[in-house]
C-alpha cells in the first residue's frame, strides 16, 4: 500500500518554518507576507543585502499593516532592484540621492504628520523607513542622518553594512574593518589593508544622540532581525538598525558562506549584536560558541594577505584585541564561558 504524499506549500512565495504553528512562524514563512522586495532583481548570488532587506522590509510592512513608505539611498540595493525601467519593489518607494535618504525620509514623515494633524490625529497610520548601505550611511549621508537623530524625526533608518562601497568597485568606507583589502586599501607595505584607528562605529554614535531605539543585527539570525524591526516600528521617533550583510564579491568569499560569515562575526565578538534605548544598552545577544577571529578572517580573500608567506600575526592579534574589547564592553560572554 502506498503512503499518501503530503504537500505543505503550494502556490505561494512562503519559505521556511512551514511545519511550525502559525504564531511561531517568521514573516517570510507567512502566506500573507508582502514580498516587498520581489524576485527578478539583479543582486549577486549569496547577496547578504538582498536577504537582509527582504526580511527587514517585510517585517516593517507586517508591523504597519502594509502602511509603509521607503526612501532608498543610491547604492547596491537601489541599483540591483531598480534597473530602468524595471523595479522589484512592491511598496511606495523613492530613490534619494546617495547622501540624503535620511533627509528625504524626514520630509515624507513631516508631510504625513501635517496630514494627520489636519485629520485630527496624533500620528499618521502610514510609517516611514529610510535605507542605505554603509557608504551612504556612515560617510556621505552622515550629516543628514545625525540631523534626523537630533530632531527625533519619526523615521526608522536601516543601514545594510557590507563594509565598503561595493556598487562602485569595492572602495573603503568608514565601516571597512582594519586590515581589509579594498580597491583603495591595497594589501601592500608593512601594514597592508585598511588602517587601524580609522572609521566610525555608527551604532554607538546613534546611541550618543539618545534616540528612542538603536539595534544591531545580522542575516545569520533572521528571526532576531524581524523582531527588532517590528519593535522599532512600534516606537515613534528616530530609530536606527545596523545590519551586517556580508558581500561575497567584495569580501572574496564563497556565495554559500554568507550566513556562516555573519554568524562568525557575531561569535568572535567582531560584530556585537545588541539593543539600546535612549542611549542605554538594554539587551545583548550572547556569544554561544566563542571562536578566535582567525576562523572568521580566513574564508575571506580581503584578508588573505594576513595568512600568506610569513603572515601578519601581529595584525591578527590586534583584530583579536578589538573583538575582545567588544566582548568586554557589551558583556557578550557568560561567566562560565569567560572562565573556560
mmCIF file of N, CA, C and O in Angstrom, residues 122-189:
data_model
loop_
_atom_site.group_PDB
_atom_site.id
_atom_site.type_symbol
_atom_site.label_atom_id
_atom_site.label_comp_id
_atom_site.label_asym_id
_atom_site.label_seq_id
_atom_site.Cartn_x
_atom_site.Cartn_y
_atom_site.Cartn_z
ATOM 1 N N UNK A 122 -3.108 62.207 16.163
ATOM 2 C CA UNK A 122 -1.780 62.499 16.699
ATOM 3 C C UNK A 122 -0.685 61.993 15.778
ATOM 4 O O UNK A 122 0.343 62.656 15.586
ATOM 5 N N UNK A 123 -0.890 60.794 15.213
ATOM 6 C CA UNK A 123 0.107 60.193 14.322
ATOM 7 C C UNK A 123 -0.568 59.690 13.050
ATOM 8 O O UNK A 123 -1.732 59.277 13.069
ATOM 9 N N UNK A 124 0.182 59.708 11.970
ATOM 10 C CA UNK A 124 -0.303 59.130 10.720
ATOM 11 C C UNK A 124 -0.213 57.611 10.803
ATOM 12 O O UNK A 124 0.752 57.074 11.364
ATOM 13 N N UNK A 125 -1.186 56.900 10.239
ATOM 14 C CA UNK A 125 -1.077 55.437 10.199
ATOM 15 C C UNK A 125 0.000 54.964 9.234
ATOM 16 O O UNK A 125 0.446 53.816 9.312
ATOM 17 N N UNK A 126 0.428 55.833 8.342
ATOM 18 C CA UNK A 126 1.477 55.490 7.375
ATOM 19 C C UNK A 126 2.833 55.791 8.001
ATOM 20 O O UNK A 126 3.066 56.886 8.507
ATOM 21 N N UNK A 127 3.731 54.822 7.974
ATOM 22 C CA UNK A 127 5.048 54.983 8.588
ATOM 23 C C UNK A 127 6.129 55.073 7.515
ATOM 24 O O UNK A 127 5.895 54.761 6.344
ATOM 25 N N UNK A 128 7.335 55.464 7.947
ATOM 26 C CA UNK A 128 8.419 55.735 7.007
ATOM 27 C C UNK A 128 9.682 54.986 7.422
ATOM 28 O O UNK A 128 10.041 54.955 8.610
ATOM 29 N N UNK A 129 10.346 54.382 6.440
ATOM 30 C CA UNK A 129 11.694 53.874 6.639
ATOM 31 C C UNK A 129 12.613 54.550 5.618
ATOM 32 O O UNK A 129 12.187 54.938 4.544
ATOM 33 N N UNK A 130 13.873 54.705 5.993
ATOM 34 C CA UNK A 130 14.916 55.133 5.069
ATOM 35 C C UNK A 130 15.988 54.064 5.120
ATOM 36 O O UNK A 130 16.242 53.476 6.180
ATOM 37 N N UNK A 131 16.634 53.794 3.994
ATOM 38 C CA UNK A 131 17.612 52.712 3.986
ATOM 39 C C UNK A 131 18.750 53.020 3.032
ATOM 40 O O UNK A 131 18.592 53.731 2.040
ATOM 41 N N UNK A 132 19.917 52.482 3.376
ATOM 42 C CA UNK A 132 21.093 52.668 2.544
ATOM 43 C C UNK A 132 22.200 51.746 2.991
ATOM 44 O O UNK A 132 22.105 51.078 4.032
ATOM 45 N N UNK A 133 23.273 51.704 2.212
ATOM 46 C CA UNK A 133 24.438 50.919 2.586
ATOM 47 C C UNK A 133 25.332 51.701 3.525
ATOM 48 O O UNK A 133 25.031 52.829 3.924
ATOM 49 N N UNK A 134 26.465 51.101 3.886
ATOM 50 C CA UNK A 134 27.357 51.786 4.830
ATOM 51 C C UNK A 134 27.965 53.043 4.234
ATOM 52 O O UNK A 134 28.190 54.029 4.944
ATOM 53 N N UNK A 135 28.219 53.063 2.931
ATOM 54 C CA UNK A 135 28.762 54.267 2.319
ATOM 55 C C UNK A 135 27.796 55.430 2.389
ATOM 56 O O UNK A 135 28.157 56.542 2.791
ATOM 57 N N UNK A 136 26.540 55.185 2.020
ATOM 58 C CA UNK A 136 25.520 56.219 2.053
ATOM 59 C C UNK A 136 25.067 56.566 3.452
ATOM 60 O O UNK A 136 24.347 57.546 3.644
ATOM 61 N N UNK A 137 25.481 55.776 4.437
ATOM 62 C CA UNK A 137 25.054 55.999 5.824
ATOM 63 C C UNK A 137 26.178 56.577 6.675
ATOM 64 O O UNK A 137 26.039 57.645 7.266
ATOM 65 N N UNK A 138 27.301 55.872 6.737
ATOM 66 C CA UNK A 138 28.373 56.297 7.644
ATOM 67 C C UNK A 138 29.227 57.416 7.063
ATOM 68 O O UNK A 138 29.900 58.123 7.808
ATOM 69 N N UNK A 139 29.209 57.572 5.741
ATOM 70 C CA UNK A 139 30.042 58.587 5.088
ATOM 71 C C UNK A 139 29.194 59.704 4.486
ATOM 72 O O UNK A 139 28.979 60.735 5.090
ATOM 73 N N UNK A 140 28.686 59.474 3.287
ATOM 74 C CA UNK A 140 28.048 60.533 2.513
ATOM 75 C C UNK A 140 26.785 61.051 3.194
ATOM 76 O O UNK A 140 26.500 62.245 3.158
ATOM 77 N N UNK A 141 26.021 60.171 3.821
ATOM 78 C CA UNK A 141 24.767 60.588 4.445
ATOM 79 C C UNK A 141 24.855 60.859 5.927
ATOM 80 O O UNK A 141 23.821 61.027 6.592
ATOM 81 N N UNK A 142 26.072 60.926 6.466
ATOM 82 C CA UNK A 142 26.244 61.027 7.921
ATOM 83 C C UNK A 142 25.603 62.289 8.497
ATOM 84 O O UNK A 142 24.953 62.251 9.539
ATOM 85 N N UNK A 143 25.779 63.431 7.817
ATOM 86 C CA UNK A 143 25.225 64.683 8.335
ATOM 87 C C UNK A 143 23.706 64.668 8.367
ATOM 88 O O UNK A 143 23.089 65.063 9.361
ATOM 89 N N UNK A 144 23.090 64.195 7.277
ATOM 90 C CA UNK A 144 21.624 64.116 7.229
ATOM 91 C C UNK A 144 21.095 63.155 8.290
ATOM 92 O O UNK A 144 20.053 63.407 8.919
ATOM 93 N N UNK A 145 21.807 62.056 8.486
ATOM 94 C CA UNK A 145 21.371 61.074 9.478
ATOM 95 C C UNK A 145 21.467 61.643 10.886
ATOM 96 O O UNK A 145 20.549 61.482 11.702
ATOM 97 N N UNK A 146 22.568 62.319 11.198
ATOM 98 C CA UNK A 146 22.712 62.941 12.520
ATOM 99 C C UNK A 146 21.614 63.974 12.756
ATOM 100 O O UNK A 146 21.068 64.074 13.856
ATOM 101 N N UNK A 147 21.275 64.738 11.710
ATOM 102 C CA UNK A 147 20.178 65.697 11.841
ATOM 103 C C UNK A 147 18.858 65.014 12.128
ATOM 104 O O UNK A 147 18.057 65.486 12.941
ATOM 105 N N UNK A 148 18.608 63.891 11.465
ATOM 106 C CA UNK A 148 17.387 63.125 11.721
ATOM 107 C C UNK A 148 17.338 62.664 13.167
ATOM 108 O O UNK A 148 16.300 62.732 13.834
ATOM 109 N N UNK A 149 18.479 62.187 13.683
ATOM 110 C CA UNK A 149 18.557 61.759 15.081
ATOM 111 C C UNK A 149 18.310 62.936 16.021
ATOM 112 O O UNK A 149 17.552 62.844 16.990
ATOM 113 N N UNK A 150 18.994 64.046 15.755
ATOM 114 C CA UNK A 150 18.932 65.212 16.653
ATOM 115 C C UNK A 150 17.518 65.761 16.750
ATOM 116 O O UNK A 150 17.071 66.184 17.816
ATOM 117 N N UNK A 151 16.781 65.744 15.641
ATOM 118 C CA UNK A 151 15.404 66.253 15.639
ATOM 119 C C UNK A 151 14.401 65.213 16.112
ATOM 120 O O UNK A 151 13.227 65.515 16.303
ATOM 121 N N UNK A 152 14.860 63.963 16.263
ATOM 122 C CA UNK A 152 14.000 62.848 16.665
ATOM 123 C C UNK A 152 12.844 62.657 15.690
ATOM 124 O O UNK A 152 11.700 62.442 16.075
ATOM 125 N N UNK A 153 13.189 62.722 14.396
ATOM 126 C CA UNK A 153 12.158 62.541 13.365
ATOM 127 C C UNK A 153 11.637 61.104 13.368
ATOM 128 O O UNK A 153 12.371 60.157 13.661
ATOM 129 N N UNK A 154 10.380 60.960 13.006
ATOM 130 C CA UNK A 154 9.711 59.660 13.098
ATOM 131 C C UNK A 154 10.037 58.787 11.885
ATOM 132 O O UNK A 154 9.197 58.539 11.013
ATOM 133 N N UNK A 155 11.285 58.318 11.838
ATOM 134 C CA UNK A 155 11.775 57.500 10.729
ATOM 135 C C UNK A 155 12.624 56.369 11.296
ATOM 136 O O UNK A 155 13.418 56.587 12.216
ATOM 137 N N UNK A 156 12.456 55.183 10.747
ATOM 138 C CA UNK A 156 13.380 54.080 11.036
ATOM 139 C C UNK A 156 14.407 54.039 9.925
ATOM 140 O O UNK A 156 14.064 53.860 8.756
ATOM 141 N N UNK A 157 15.680 54.210 10.296
ATOM 142 C CA UNK A 157 16.757 54.134 9.306
ATOM 143 C C UNK A 157 17.393 52.749 9.383
ATOM 144 O O UNK A 157 17.824 52.302 10.453
ATOM 145 N N UNK A 158 17.469 52.082 8.235
ATOM 146 C CA UNK A 158 18.071 50.756 8.121
ATOM 147 C C UNK A 158 19.390 50.878 7.367
ATOM 148 O O UNK A 158 19.410 51.291 6.204
ATOM 149 N N UNK A 159 20.490 50.547 8.025
ATOM 150 C CA UNK A 159 21.793 50.527 7.360
ATOM 151 C C UNK A 159 22.172 49.087 7.067
ATOM 152 O O UNK A 159 22.301 48.268 7.983
ATOM 153 N N UNK A 160 22.352 48.773 5.785
ATOM 154 C CA UNK A 160 22.813 47.444 5.374
ATOM 155 C C UNK A 160 24.324 47.538 5.182
ATOM 156 O O UNK A 160 24.808 48.074 4.183
ATOM 157 N N UNK A 161 25.070 47.031 6.137
ATOM 158 C CA UNK A 161 26.510 47.238 6.206
ATOM 159 C C UNK A 161 27.268 46.078 5.578
ATOM 160 O O UNK A 161 27.373 45.003 6.162
ATOM 161 N N UNK A 162 27.803 46.295 4.363
ATOM 162 C CA UNK A 162 28.684 45.292 3.760
ATOM 163 C C UNK A 162 30.144 45.758 3.757
ATOM 164 O O UNK A 162 30.990 45.184 3.085
ATOM 165 N N UNK A 163 30.408 46.838 4.496
ATOM 166 C CA UNK A 163 31.755 47.253 4.887
ATOM 167 C C UNK A 163 32.622 47.800 3.758
ATOM 168 O O UNK A 163 33.843 47.775 3.857
ATOM 169 N N UNK A 164 32.006 48.328 2.706
ATOM 170 C CA UNK A 164 32.756 49.024 1.654
ATOM 171 C C UNK A 164 31.760 49.556 0.620
ATOM 172 O O UNK A 164 30.568 49.249 0.674
ATOM 173 N N UNK A 165 32.275 50.343 -0.317
ATOM 174 C CA UNK A 165 31.457 50.827 -1.430
ATOM 175 C C UNK A 165 31.439 49.741 -2.502
ATOM 176 O O UNK A 165 32.207 49.789 -3.473
ATOM 177 N N UNK A 166 30.567 48.756 -2.342
ATOM 178 C CA UNK A 166 30.577 47.602 -3.224
ATOM 179 C C UNK A 166 30.078 47.926 -4.627
ATOM 180 O O UNK A 166 30.583 47.395 -5.619
ATOM 181 N N UNK A 167 29.100 48.822 -4.738
ATOM 182 C CA UNK A 167 28.493 49.108 -6.031
ATOM 183 C C UNK A 167 29.454 49.800 -6.999
ATOM 184 O O UNK A 167 29.325 49.670 -8.209
ATOM 185 N N UNK A 168 30.425 50.539 -6.473
ATOM 186 C CA UNK A 168 31.313 51.324 -7.336
ATOM 187 C C UNK A 168 32.712 50.741 -7.463
ATOM 188 O O UNK A 168 33.623 51.402 -7.955
ATOM 189 N N UNK A 169 32.903 49.510 -6.993
ATOM 190 C CA UNK A 169 34.196 48.871 -7.192
ATOM 191 C C UNK A 169 34.946 48.497 -5.942
ATOM 192 O O UNK A 169 36.167 48.320 -5.971
ATOM 193 N N UNK A 170 34.264 48.384 -4.811
ATOM 194 C CA UNK A 170 34.851 47.928 -3.540
ATOM 195 C C UNK A 170 35.923 48.904 -3.043
ATOM 196 O O UNK A 170 37.084 48.560 -2.862
ATOM 197 N N UNK A 171 35.515 50.165 -2.852
ATOM 198 C CA UNK A 171 36.408 51.126 -2.212
ATOM 199 C C UNK A 171 36.134 51.165 -0.708
ATOM 200 O O UNK A 171 35.040 50.828 -0.251
ATOM 201 N N UNK A 172 37.118 51.605 0.055
ATOM 202 C CA UNK A 172 36.990 51.675 1.504
ATOM 203 C C UNK A 172 35.915 52.681 1.918
ATOM 204 O O UNK A 172 35.792 53.757 1.346
ATOM 205 N N UNK A 173 35.124 52.319 2.922
ATOM 206 C CA UNK A 173 34.209 53.249 3.585
ATOM 207 C C UNK A 173 34.648 53.371 5.037
ATOM 208 O O UNK A 173 35.569 52.680 5.481
ATOM 209 N N UNK A 174 33.982 54.220 5.793
ATOM 210 C CA UNK A 174 34.338 54.337 7.206
ATOM 211 C C UNK A 174 33.802 53.172 8.029
ATOM 212 O O UNK A 174 33.969 53.125 9.241
ATOM 213 N N UNK A 175 33.156 52.206 7.366
ATOM 214 C CA UNK A 175 32.758 50.963 8.029
ATOM 215 C C UNK A 175 33.669 49.803 7.653
ATOM 216 O O UNK A 175 33.480 48.683 8.131
ATOM 217 N N UNK A 176 34.669 50.044 6.802
ATOM 218 C CA UNK A 176 35.604 48.986 6.418
ATOM 219 C C UNK A 176 36.481 48.611 7.611
ATOM 220 O O UNK A 176 37.056 49.492 8.249
ATOM 221 N N UNK A 177 36.594 47.327 7.935
ATOM 222 C CA UNK A 177 37.364 46.934 9.119
ATOM 223 C C UNK A 177 38.873 47.055 8.896
ATOM 224 O O UNK A 177 39.345 47.033 7.751
ATOM 225 N N UNK A 178 39.642 47.196 9.970
ATOM 226 C CA UNK A 178 41.104 47.282 9.854
ATOM 227 C C UNK A 178 41.687 46.077 9.127
ATOM 228 O O UNK A 178 41.209 44.954 9.282
ATOM 229 N N UNK A 179 42.704 46.322 8.308
ATOM 230 C CA UNK A 179 43.477 45.301 7.587
ATOM 231 C C UNK A 179 42.760 44.735 6.379
ATOM 232 O O UNK A 179 43.338 43.939 5.634
ATOM 233 N N UNK A 180 41.506 45.129 6.135
ATOM 234 C CA UNK A 180 40.779 44.600 4.978
ATOM 235 C C UNK A 180 41.310 45.210 3.693
ATOM 236 O O UNK A 180 41.538 46.411 3.606
ATOM 237 N N UNK A 181 41.486 44.383 2.694
ATOM 238 C CA UNK A 181 41.895 44.860 1.374
ATOM 239 C C UNK A 181 40.674 45.353 0.607
ATOM 240 O O UNK A 181 39.646 44.681 0.534
ATOM 241 N N UNK A 182 40.793 46.561 0.049
ATOM 242 C CA UNK A 182 39.797 47.087 -0.879
ATOM 243 C C UNK A 182 40.553 47.696 -2.057
ATOM 244 O O UNK A 182 41.787 47.694 -2.086
ATOM 245 N N UNK A 183 39.833 48.272 -2.997
ATOM 246 C CA UNK A 183 40.474 48.902 -4.150
ATOM 247 C C UNK A 183 41.287 50.128 -3.751
ATOM 248 O O UNK A 183 42.182 50.546 -4.486
ATOM 249 N N UNK A 184 40.981 50.698 -2.590
ATOM 250 C CA UNK A 184 41.711 51.882 -2.126
ATOM 251 C C UNK A 184 42.540 51.616 -0.876
ATOM 252 O O UNK A 184 43.169 52.534 -0.352
ATOM 253 N N UNK A 185 42.527 50.392 -0.393
ATOM 254 C CA UNK A 185 43.408 49.993 0.718
ATOM 255 C C UNK A 185 44.083 48.687 0.309
ATOM 256 O O UNK A 185 43.696 47.605 0.740
ATOM 257 N N UNK A 186 45.083 48.804 -0.542
ATOM 258 C CA UNK A 186 45.715 47.627 -1.126
ATOM 259 C C UNK A 186 46.545 46.865 -0.095
ATOM 260 O O UNK A 186 47.002 47.418 0.908
ATOM 261 N N UNK A 187 46.736 45.584 -0.381
ATOM 262 C CA UNK A 187 47.494 44.708 0.524
ATOM 263 C C UNK A 187 48.986 44.819 0.218
ATOM 264 O O UNK A 187 49.624 43.890 -0.274
ATOM 265 N N UNK A 188 49.554 45.996 0.502
ATOM 266 C CA UNK A 188 50.970 46.242 0.252
ATOM 267 C C UNK A 188 51.576 46.948 1.459
ATOM 268 O O UNK A 188 50.870 47.538 2.281
ATOM 269 N N UNK A 189 52.900 46.862 1.563
ATOM 270 C CA UNK A 189 53.599 47.566 2.624
ATOM 271 C C UNK A 189 53.650 46.799 3.928
ATOM 272 O O UNK A 189 53.183 45.656 4.039
#
